[in-house]
XYZ file of C-alpha atoms in Angstrom:
508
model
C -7.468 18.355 -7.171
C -8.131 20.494 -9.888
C -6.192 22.641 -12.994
C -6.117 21.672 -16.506
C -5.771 18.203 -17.013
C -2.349 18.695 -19.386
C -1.090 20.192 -16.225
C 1.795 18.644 -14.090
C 1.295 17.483 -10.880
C 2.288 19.636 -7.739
C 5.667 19.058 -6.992
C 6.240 21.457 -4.167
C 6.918 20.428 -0.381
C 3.662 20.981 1.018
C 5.126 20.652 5.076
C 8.235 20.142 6.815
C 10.095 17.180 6.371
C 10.192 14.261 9.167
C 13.831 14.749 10.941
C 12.393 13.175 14.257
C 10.691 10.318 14.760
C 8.992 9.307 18.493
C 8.132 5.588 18.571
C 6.254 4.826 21.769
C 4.406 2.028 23.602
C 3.815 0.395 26.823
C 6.912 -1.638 27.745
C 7.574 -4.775 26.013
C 5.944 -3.062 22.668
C 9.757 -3.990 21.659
C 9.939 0.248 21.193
C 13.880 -0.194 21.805
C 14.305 -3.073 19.085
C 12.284 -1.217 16.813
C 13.367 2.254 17.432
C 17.216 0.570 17.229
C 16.509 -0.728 13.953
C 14.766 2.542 12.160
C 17.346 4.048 13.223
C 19.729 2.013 11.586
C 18.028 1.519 8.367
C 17.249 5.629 7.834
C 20.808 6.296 9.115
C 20.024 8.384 11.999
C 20.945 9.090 15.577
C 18.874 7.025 17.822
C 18.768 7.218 21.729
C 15.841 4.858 23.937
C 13.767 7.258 26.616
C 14.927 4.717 29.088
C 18.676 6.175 29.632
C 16.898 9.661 30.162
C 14.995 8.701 33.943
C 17.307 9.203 37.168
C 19.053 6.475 38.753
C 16.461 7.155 41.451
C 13.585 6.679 39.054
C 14.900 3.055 37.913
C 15.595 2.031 40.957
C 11.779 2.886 42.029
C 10.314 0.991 38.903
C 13.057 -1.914 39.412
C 11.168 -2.230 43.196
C 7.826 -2.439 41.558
C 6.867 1.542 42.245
C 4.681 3.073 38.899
C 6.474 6.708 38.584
C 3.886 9.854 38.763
C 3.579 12.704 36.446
C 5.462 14.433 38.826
C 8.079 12.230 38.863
C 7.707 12.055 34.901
C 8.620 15.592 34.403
C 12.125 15.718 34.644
C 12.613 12.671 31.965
C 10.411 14.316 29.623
C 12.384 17.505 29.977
C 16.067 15.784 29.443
C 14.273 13.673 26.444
C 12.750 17.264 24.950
C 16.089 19.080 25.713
C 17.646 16.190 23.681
C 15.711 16.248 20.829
C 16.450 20.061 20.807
C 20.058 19.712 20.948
C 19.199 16.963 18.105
C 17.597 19.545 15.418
C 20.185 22.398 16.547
C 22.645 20.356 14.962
C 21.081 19.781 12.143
C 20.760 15.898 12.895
C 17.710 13.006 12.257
C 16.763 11.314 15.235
C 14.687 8.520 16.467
C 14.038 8.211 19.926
C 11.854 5.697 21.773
C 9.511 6.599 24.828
C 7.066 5.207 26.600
C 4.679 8.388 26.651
C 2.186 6.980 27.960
C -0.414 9.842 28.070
C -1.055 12.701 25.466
C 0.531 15.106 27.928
C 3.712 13.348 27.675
C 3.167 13.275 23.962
C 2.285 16.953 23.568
C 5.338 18.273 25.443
C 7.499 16.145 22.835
C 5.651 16.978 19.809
C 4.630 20.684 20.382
C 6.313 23.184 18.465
C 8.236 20.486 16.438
C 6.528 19.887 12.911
C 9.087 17.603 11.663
C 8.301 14.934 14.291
C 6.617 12.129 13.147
C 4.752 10.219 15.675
C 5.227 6.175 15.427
C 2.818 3.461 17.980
C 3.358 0.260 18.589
C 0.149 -1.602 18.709
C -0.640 -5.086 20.212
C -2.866 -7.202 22.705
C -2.323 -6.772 26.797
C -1.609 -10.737 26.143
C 1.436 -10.904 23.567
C 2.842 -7.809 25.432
C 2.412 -9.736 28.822
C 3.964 -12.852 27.473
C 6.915 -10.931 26.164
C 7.817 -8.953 29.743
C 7.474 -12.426 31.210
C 10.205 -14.010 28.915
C 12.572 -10.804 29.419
C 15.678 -10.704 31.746
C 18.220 -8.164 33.015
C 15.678 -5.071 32.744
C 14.713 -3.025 35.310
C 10.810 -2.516 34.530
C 9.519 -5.624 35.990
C 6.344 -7.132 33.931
C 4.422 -6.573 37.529
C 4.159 -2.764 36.175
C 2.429 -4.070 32.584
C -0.776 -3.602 34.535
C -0.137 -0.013 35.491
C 0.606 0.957 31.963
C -2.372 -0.437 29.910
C -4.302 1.451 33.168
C -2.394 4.711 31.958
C -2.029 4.214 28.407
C -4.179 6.918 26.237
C -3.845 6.037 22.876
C -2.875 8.223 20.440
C -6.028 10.357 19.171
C -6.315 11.031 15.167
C -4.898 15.308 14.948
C -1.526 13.382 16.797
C -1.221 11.704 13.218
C 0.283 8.777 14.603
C 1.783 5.972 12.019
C 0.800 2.788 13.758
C 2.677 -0.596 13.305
C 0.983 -4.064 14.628
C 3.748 -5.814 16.753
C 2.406 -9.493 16.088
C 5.447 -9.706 13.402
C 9.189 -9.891 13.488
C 10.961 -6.261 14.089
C 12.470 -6.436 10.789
C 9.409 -5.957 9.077
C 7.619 -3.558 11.314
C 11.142 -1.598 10.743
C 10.357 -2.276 6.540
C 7.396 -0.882 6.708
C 7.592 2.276 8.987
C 10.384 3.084 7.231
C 8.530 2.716 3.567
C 5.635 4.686 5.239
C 7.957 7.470 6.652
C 9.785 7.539 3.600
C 7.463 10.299 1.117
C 7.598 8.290 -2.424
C 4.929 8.360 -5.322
C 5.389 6.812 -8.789
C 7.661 9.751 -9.232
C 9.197 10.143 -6.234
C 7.223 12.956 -4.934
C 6.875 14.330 -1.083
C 2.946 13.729 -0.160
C 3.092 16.796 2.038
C 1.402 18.055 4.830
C -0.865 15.489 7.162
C -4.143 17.716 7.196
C -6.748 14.669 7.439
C -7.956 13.131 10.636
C -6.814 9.292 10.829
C -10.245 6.953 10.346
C -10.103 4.155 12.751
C -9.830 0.883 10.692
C -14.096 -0.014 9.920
C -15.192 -3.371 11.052
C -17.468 -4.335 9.400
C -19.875 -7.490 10.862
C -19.461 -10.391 8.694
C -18.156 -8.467 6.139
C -17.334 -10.625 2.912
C -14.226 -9.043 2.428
C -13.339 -8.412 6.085
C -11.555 -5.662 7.308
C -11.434 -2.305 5.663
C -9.017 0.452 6.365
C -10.159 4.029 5.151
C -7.271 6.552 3.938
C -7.831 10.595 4.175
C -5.909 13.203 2.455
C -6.809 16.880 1.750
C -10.508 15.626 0.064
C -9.414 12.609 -0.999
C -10.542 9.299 0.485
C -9.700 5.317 -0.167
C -11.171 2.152 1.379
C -8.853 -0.970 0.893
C -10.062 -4.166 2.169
C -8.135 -6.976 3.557
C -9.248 -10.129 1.308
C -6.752 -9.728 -1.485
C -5.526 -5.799 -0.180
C -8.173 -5.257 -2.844
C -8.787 -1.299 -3.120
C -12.438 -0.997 -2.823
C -13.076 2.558 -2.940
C -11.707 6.080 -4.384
C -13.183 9.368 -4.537
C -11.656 13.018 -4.658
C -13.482 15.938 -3.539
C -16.740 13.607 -3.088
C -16.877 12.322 -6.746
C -16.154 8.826 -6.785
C -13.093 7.762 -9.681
C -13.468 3.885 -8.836
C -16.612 1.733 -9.836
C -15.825 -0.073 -6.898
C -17.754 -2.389 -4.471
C -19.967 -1.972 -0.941
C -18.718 -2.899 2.012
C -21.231 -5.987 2.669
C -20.525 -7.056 -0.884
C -18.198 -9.255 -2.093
C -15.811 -9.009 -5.134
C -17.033 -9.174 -8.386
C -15.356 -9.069 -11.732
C -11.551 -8.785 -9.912
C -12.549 -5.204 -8.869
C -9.459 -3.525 -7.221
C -7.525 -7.496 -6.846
C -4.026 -7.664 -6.328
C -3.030 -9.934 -9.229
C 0.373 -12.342 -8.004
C 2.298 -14.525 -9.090
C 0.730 -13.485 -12.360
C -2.091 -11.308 -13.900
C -4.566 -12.214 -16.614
C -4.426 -16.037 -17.674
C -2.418 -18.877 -18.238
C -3.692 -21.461 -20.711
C -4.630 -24.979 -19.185
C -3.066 -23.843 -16.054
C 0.032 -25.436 -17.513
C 3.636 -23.983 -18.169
C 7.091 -25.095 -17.301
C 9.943 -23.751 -16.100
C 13.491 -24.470 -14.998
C 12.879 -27.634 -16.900
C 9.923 -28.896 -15.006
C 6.405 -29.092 -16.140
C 4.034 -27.577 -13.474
C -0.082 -27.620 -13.534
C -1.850 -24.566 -11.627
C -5.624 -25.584 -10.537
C -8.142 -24.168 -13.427
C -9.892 -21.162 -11.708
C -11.270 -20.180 -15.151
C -12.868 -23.543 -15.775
C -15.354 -22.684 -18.296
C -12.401 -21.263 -20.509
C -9.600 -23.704 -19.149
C -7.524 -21.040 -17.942
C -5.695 -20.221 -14.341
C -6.395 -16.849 -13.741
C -4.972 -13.770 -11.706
C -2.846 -15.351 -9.248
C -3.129 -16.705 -5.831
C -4.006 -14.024 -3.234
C -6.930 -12.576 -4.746
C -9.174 -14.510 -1.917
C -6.931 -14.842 1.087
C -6.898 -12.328 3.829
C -3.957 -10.090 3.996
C -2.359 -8.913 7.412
C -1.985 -5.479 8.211
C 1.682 -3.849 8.857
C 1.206 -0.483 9.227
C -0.820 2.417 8.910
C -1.430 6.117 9.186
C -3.987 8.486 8.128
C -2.869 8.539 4.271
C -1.363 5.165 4.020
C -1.272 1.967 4.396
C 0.921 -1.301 4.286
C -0.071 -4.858 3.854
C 1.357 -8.164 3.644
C 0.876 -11.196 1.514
C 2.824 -14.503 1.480
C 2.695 -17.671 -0.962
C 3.973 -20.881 0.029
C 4.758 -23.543 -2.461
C 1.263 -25.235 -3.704
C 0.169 -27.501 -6.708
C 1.722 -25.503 -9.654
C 3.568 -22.500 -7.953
C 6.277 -24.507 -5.592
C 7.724 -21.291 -4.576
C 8.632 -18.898 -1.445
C 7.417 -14.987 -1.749
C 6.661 -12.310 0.883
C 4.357 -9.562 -0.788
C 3.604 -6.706 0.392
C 0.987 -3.564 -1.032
C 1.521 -0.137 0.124
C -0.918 2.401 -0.284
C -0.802 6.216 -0.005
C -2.804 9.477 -0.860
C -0.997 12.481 -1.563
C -0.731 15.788 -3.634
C -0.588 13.631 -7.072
C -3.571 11.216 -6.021
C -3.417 7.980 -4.862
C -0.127 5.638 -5.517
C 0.306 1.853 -5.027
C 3.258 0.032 -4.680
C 3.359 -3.580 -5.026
C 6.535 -5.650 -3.805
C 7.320 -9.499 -4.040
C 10.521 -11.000 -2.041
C 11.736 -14.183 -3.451
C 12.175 -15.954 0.076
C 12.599 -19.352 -1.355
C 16.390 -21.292 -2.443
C 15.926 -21.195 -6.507
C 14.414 -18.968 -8.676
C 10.533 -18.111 -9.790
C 8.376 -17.026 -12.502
C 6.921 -13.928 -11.564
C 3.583 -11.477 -12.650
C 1.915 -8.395 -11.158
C -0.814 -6.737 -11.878
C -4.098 -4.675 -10.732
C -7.440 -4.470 -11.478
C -9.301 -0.976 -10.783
C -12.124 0.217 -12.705
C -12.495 4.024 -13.335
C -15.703 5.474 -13.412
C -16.754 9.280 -14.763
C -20.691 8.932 -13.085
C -23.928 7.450 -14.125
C -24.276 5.878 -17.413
C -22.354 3.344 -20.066
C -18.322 3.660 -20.977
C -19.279 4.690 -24.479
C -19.094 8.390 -24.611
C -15.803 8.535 -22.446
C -12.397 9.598 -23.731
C -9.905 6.896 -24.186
C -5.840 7.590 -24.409
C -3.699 4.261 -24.173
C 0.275 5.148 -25.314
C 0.713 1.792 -27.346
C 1.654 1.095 -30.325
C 0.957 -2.606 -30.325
C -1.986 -4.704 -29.084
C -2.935 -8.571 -28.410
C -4.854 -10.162 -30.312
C -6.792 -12.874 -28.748
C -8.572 -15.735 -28.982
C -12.040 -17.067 -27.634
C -10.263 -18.077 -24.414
C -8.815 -14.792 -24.296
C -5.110 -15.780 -24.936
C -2.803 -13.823 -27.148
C -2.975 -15.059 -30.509
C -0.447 -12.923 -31.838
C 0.654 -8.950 -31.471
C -0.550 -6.263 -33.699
C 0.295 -2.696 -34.552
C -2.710 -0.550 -33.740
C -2.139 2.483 -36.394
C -5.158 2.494 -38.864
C -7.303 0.315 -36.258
C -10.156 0.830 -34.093
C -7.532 -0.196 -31.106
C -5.646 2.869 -31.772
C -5.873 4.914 -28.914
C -2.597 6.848 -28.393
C -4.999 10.386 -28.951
C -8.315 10.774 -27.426
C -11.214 9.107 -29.105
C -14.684 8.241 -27.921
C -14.771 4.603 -26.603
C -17.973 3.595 -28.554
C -19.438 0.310 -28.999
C -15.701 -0.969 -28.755
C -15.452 -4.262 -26.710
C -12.880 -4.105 -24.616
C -10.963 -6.706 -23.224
C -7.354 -6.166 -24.561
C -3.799 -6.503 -23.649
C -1.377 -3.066 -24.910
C 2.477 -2.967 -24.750
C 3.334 0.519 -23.051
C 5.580 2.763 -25.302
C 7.311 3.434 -22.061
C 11.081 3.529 -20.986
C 12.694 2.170 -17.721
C 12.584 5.725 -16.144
C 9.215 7.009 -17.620
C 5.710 6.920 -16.703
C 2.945 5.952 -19.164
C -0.477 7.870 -18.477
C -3.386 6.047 -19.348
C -6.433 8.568 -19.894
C -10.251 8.566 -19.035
C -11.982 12.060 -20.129
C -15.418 12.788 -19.975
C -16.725 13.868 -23.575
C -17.206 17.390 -22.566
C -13.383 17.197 -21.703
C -14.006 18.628 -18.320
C -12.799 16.138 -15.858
C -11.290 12.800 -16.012
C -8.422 10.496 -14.390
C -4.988 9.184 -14.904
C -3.815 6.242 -14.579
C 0.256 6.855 -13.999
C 1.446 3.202 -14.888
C 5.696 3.476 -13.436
C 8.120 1.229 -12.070
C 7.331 -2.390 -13.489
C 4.492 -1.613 -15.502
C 5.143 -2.756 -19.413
C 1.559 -3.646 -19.665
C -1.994 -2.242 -19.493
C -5.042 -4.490 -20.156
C -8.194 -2.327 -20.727
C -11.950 -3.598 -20.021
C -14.881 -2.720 -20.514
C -16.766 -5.010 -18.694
C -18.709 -7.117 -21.201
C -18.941 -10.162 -20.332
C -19.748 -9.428 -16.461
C -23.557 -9.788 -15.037
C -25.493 -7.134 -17.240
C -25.778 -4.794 -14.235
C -22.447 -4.246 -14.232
C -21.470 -3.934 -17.944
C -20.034 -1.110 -19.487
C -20.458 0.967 -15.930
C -16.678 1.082 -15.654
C -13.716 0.809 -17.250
C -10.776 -1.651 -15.872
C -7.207 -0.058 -16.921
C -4.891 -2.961 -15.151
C -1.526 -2.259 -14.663
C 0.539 -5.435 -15.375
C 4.399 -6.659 -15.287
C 3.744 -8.776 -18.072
C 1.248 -9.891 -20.586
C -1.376 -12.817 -20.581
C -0.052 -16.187 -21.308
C 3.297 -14.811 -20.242
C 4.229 -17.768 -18.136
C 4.339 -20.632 -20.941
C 5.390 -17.618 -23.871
C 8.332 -16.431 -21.376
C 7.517 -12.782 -22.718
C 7.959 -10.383 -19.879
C 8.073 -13.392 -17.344
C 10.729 -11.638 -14.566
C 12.701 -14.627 -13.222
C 13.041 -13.795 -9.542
C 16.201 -14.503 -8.274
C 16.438 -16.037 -4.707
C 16.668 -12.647 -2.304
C 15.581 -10.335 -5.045
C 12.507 -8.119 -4.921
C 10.472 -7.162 -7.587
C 8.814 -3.425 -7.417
C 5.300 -2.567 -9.678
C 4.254 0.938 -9.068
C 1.009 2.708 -10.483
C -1.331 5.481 -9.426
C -4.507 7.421 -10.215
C -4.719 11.329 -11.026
C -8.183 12.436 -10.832
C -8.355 16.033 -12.640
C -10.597 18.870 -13.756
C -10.057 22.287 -15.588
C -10.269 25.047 -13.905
């Protein structure tokens, strides 16, 4: 991505939108549930492959008889001439199919751009178990056998968007249809699909277990799934996170997902809804619970394609959070960078006190924070005390906190909590800018973000201070949870949405 770095981000379509989606998978994937229920939810036509075959075809498969490819064709014509009829009238489809092979596939997707191809991905075991449980359907789970022998998954230039089946329909439905759905902090299309998909990278033993690797015209992310901790960004080969290795394990909340609550909470203690609650003390040394609860639990994947990626979180009620939320982390590359999306469901009866937050560091290359080009819009700072709890809020005109133009970092220490001049429908740009003002990144802080802590890293192991900046999009501020400022109250059923991304840049 290049242009001057005042410029705006692309905004133009850069392919066809999806009008047509093909969901497929060997029978008992649950492709008609799903495909039912996408449908639904986008408000499209839907029709299942099934009603396509010939009465002669079902009754074969019904007697235990695997169809040929010559007995195949037909059905894939009536489902093509469908889907033709389908974009003729201007309508947006979803249609389910087995399609088992990538012939089947190519003669639905060839020579129709706006098809989006959707798999549904699980173990020959949970697929057996759920043909043997299924009544009143003609494919008999004898045939299971001759599909997994046939099945060809689908290859990375087929783009597929693939969805793990070892959850409930509903959410596999959430999260194709967030995937499918082209949204950045501002709303914008991420274009054409240009990248080949990178199989998920298992790594042995790896500390923070699996990693899934997003492509998208030069860009490339790694996110990991202890914590859906983003472990890696680059654009064009030059890395804009100071992230971690692969064999490594976390240090200094690089990348974290930070829920219930980012930052700290002093003693652990707070109270709310009239009762007194104690968190454990994960900052002993300072007496402080700090970042949340998910950081170090593995999160489970939902969905994925190519350029993005869904996770899921979930915290159950434990010694000083007795509450219910689902979480989930989407993330996607696209023409304005990379954009996150973190969501918490209050699943529980009452309401709950509820923080977000992330922690990426940005990096410009070799060599100490000092020389880089700070912009924070904020008028006001925290000041803090040696636990690093807001003692109080500060203007920052006439300071060395000021930072709402440009100015050298220095020997500034960092570690400081800035109210976003920000309104509901805005989004606040935090700036890192090499001194020679050639290059740098944004960090686009919308939906949900009131808050930016920025750190520069000194108090972590001396080989990795001052090598990166942390600019941590946050909800609220730290402490919020026994001050009640910026604290969201989640109602029961409500969902709460923080949205932030990075805009790596150079002049032209």
């Amino acid at each position: 991505m290049s242009g001057a770095p005042t410029d705006a981000a692309p905004t133009e379509v850069l392919g066809p939108p999806v009008n047509l989606v093909l969901v497929v998978g060997v029978s008992g994937s649950g492709k008609t549930t799903v495909g039912r229920l996408l449908a639904q939810r986008l408000g499209w036509s839907y029709r299942d492959a099934d009603e396509f075959h010939s009465a002669t075809a079902r009754a074969g498969m019904a007697a235990g008889q695997a169809l040929t490819d010559t007995d195949r064709e037909p059905w894939l014509d009536a489902i093509a001439a469908w889907l033709d009829h389908a974009t003729a009238a201007g309508q947006q489809a979803v249609v389910t199919c087995s399609a088992l092979k990538r012939a089947y596939r190519d003669r639905l997707l060839r020579g129709r751009p706006e098809m989006r191809l959707v798999y549904l991905h699980g173990t020959p075991e949970l697929i057996a178990s759920r043909l043997s449980g299924r009544r009143d359907h003609f494919f008999p789970a004898g045939l299971l056998e001759s599909q997994v022998a046939d099945l060809e998954e689908p290859e990375p230039d087929e783009h597929p968007l693939v969805a793990e089946i070892d959850q409930p329909p509903e959410a596999i439905v959430a999260a194709l249809a967030s995937l499918l759905r082209p949204s950045t902090v501002r709303d914008r299309p991420t274009g054409v699909r240009s990248e080949e998909l990178t199989p998920s990278e298992v790594v042995p033993a790896s500390p923070t277990g699996e990693q899934w690797t997003l492509t998208w015209q030069g860009q490339q992310a790694v996110v990991v799934q202890l914590g859906a901790a983003l472990r890696h960004y680059e654009v064009d080969g030059r890395p804009v996170l100071d992230g971690f290795a692969s064999d490594a394990p976390i240090t200094g909340g690089r990348g974290q997902i930070l829920v219930p609550w980012p930052n700290r909470i002093g003693d652990g203690r707070y109270t709310f809804d009239g009762t007194g609650l104690q968190l454990p003390l994960t900052e002993p040394e300072k007496g402080n619970a700090i970042h949340g609860l998910l950081r170090w639990v593995p999160w489970r994947l939902q969905a994925r394609s190519e350029e993005s990626l869904r996770l899921a979180g979930a915290i159950r009620p434990q010694p000083g959070y007795p509450f219910l939320l689902d979480v989930t982390a989407e993330y996607r590359l696209g023409p304005e960078g990379l954009d996150v999306t973190v969501c918490a469901t209050n699943v529980g009866d009452g309401p709950a006190p509820y923080g977000v937050g992330q922690h990426p560091y940005l990096t410009l290359g070799a060599g100490p924070v000092d020389t880089a080009l700070l912009t924070v819009p904020a008028r006001e700072r925290f000041l803090t005390d040696e636990r690093g709890l807001p003692a109080g809020q500060d203007p920052v005109g006439g300071t060395d906190f000021d930072f709402r133009t440009a100015r050298p970092i220095g020997s500034r220490r960092l570690d400081t909590a800035f109210a976003l001049d920000r309104g509901d429908d805005d989004v606040a740009v935090v700036r890192l800018a090499h001194p020679s003002g050639t290059h740098g990144v944004d960090v686009r802080l919308g939906e949900g973000t009131r808050y930016v802590q920025i750190y520069t890293g000194d108090t972590l192991p001396e080989t990795e201070r001052r090598r990166g900046v942390a600019v941590e999009p946050m909800s609220c501020p730290p402490d919020s949870f026994r001050s009640g400022l910026g604290v969201h109250v989640l109602e029961k059923g409500h969902t709460h949405v923080l949205r932030w991304g990075l805009t790596a840049w150079r002049t032209t």
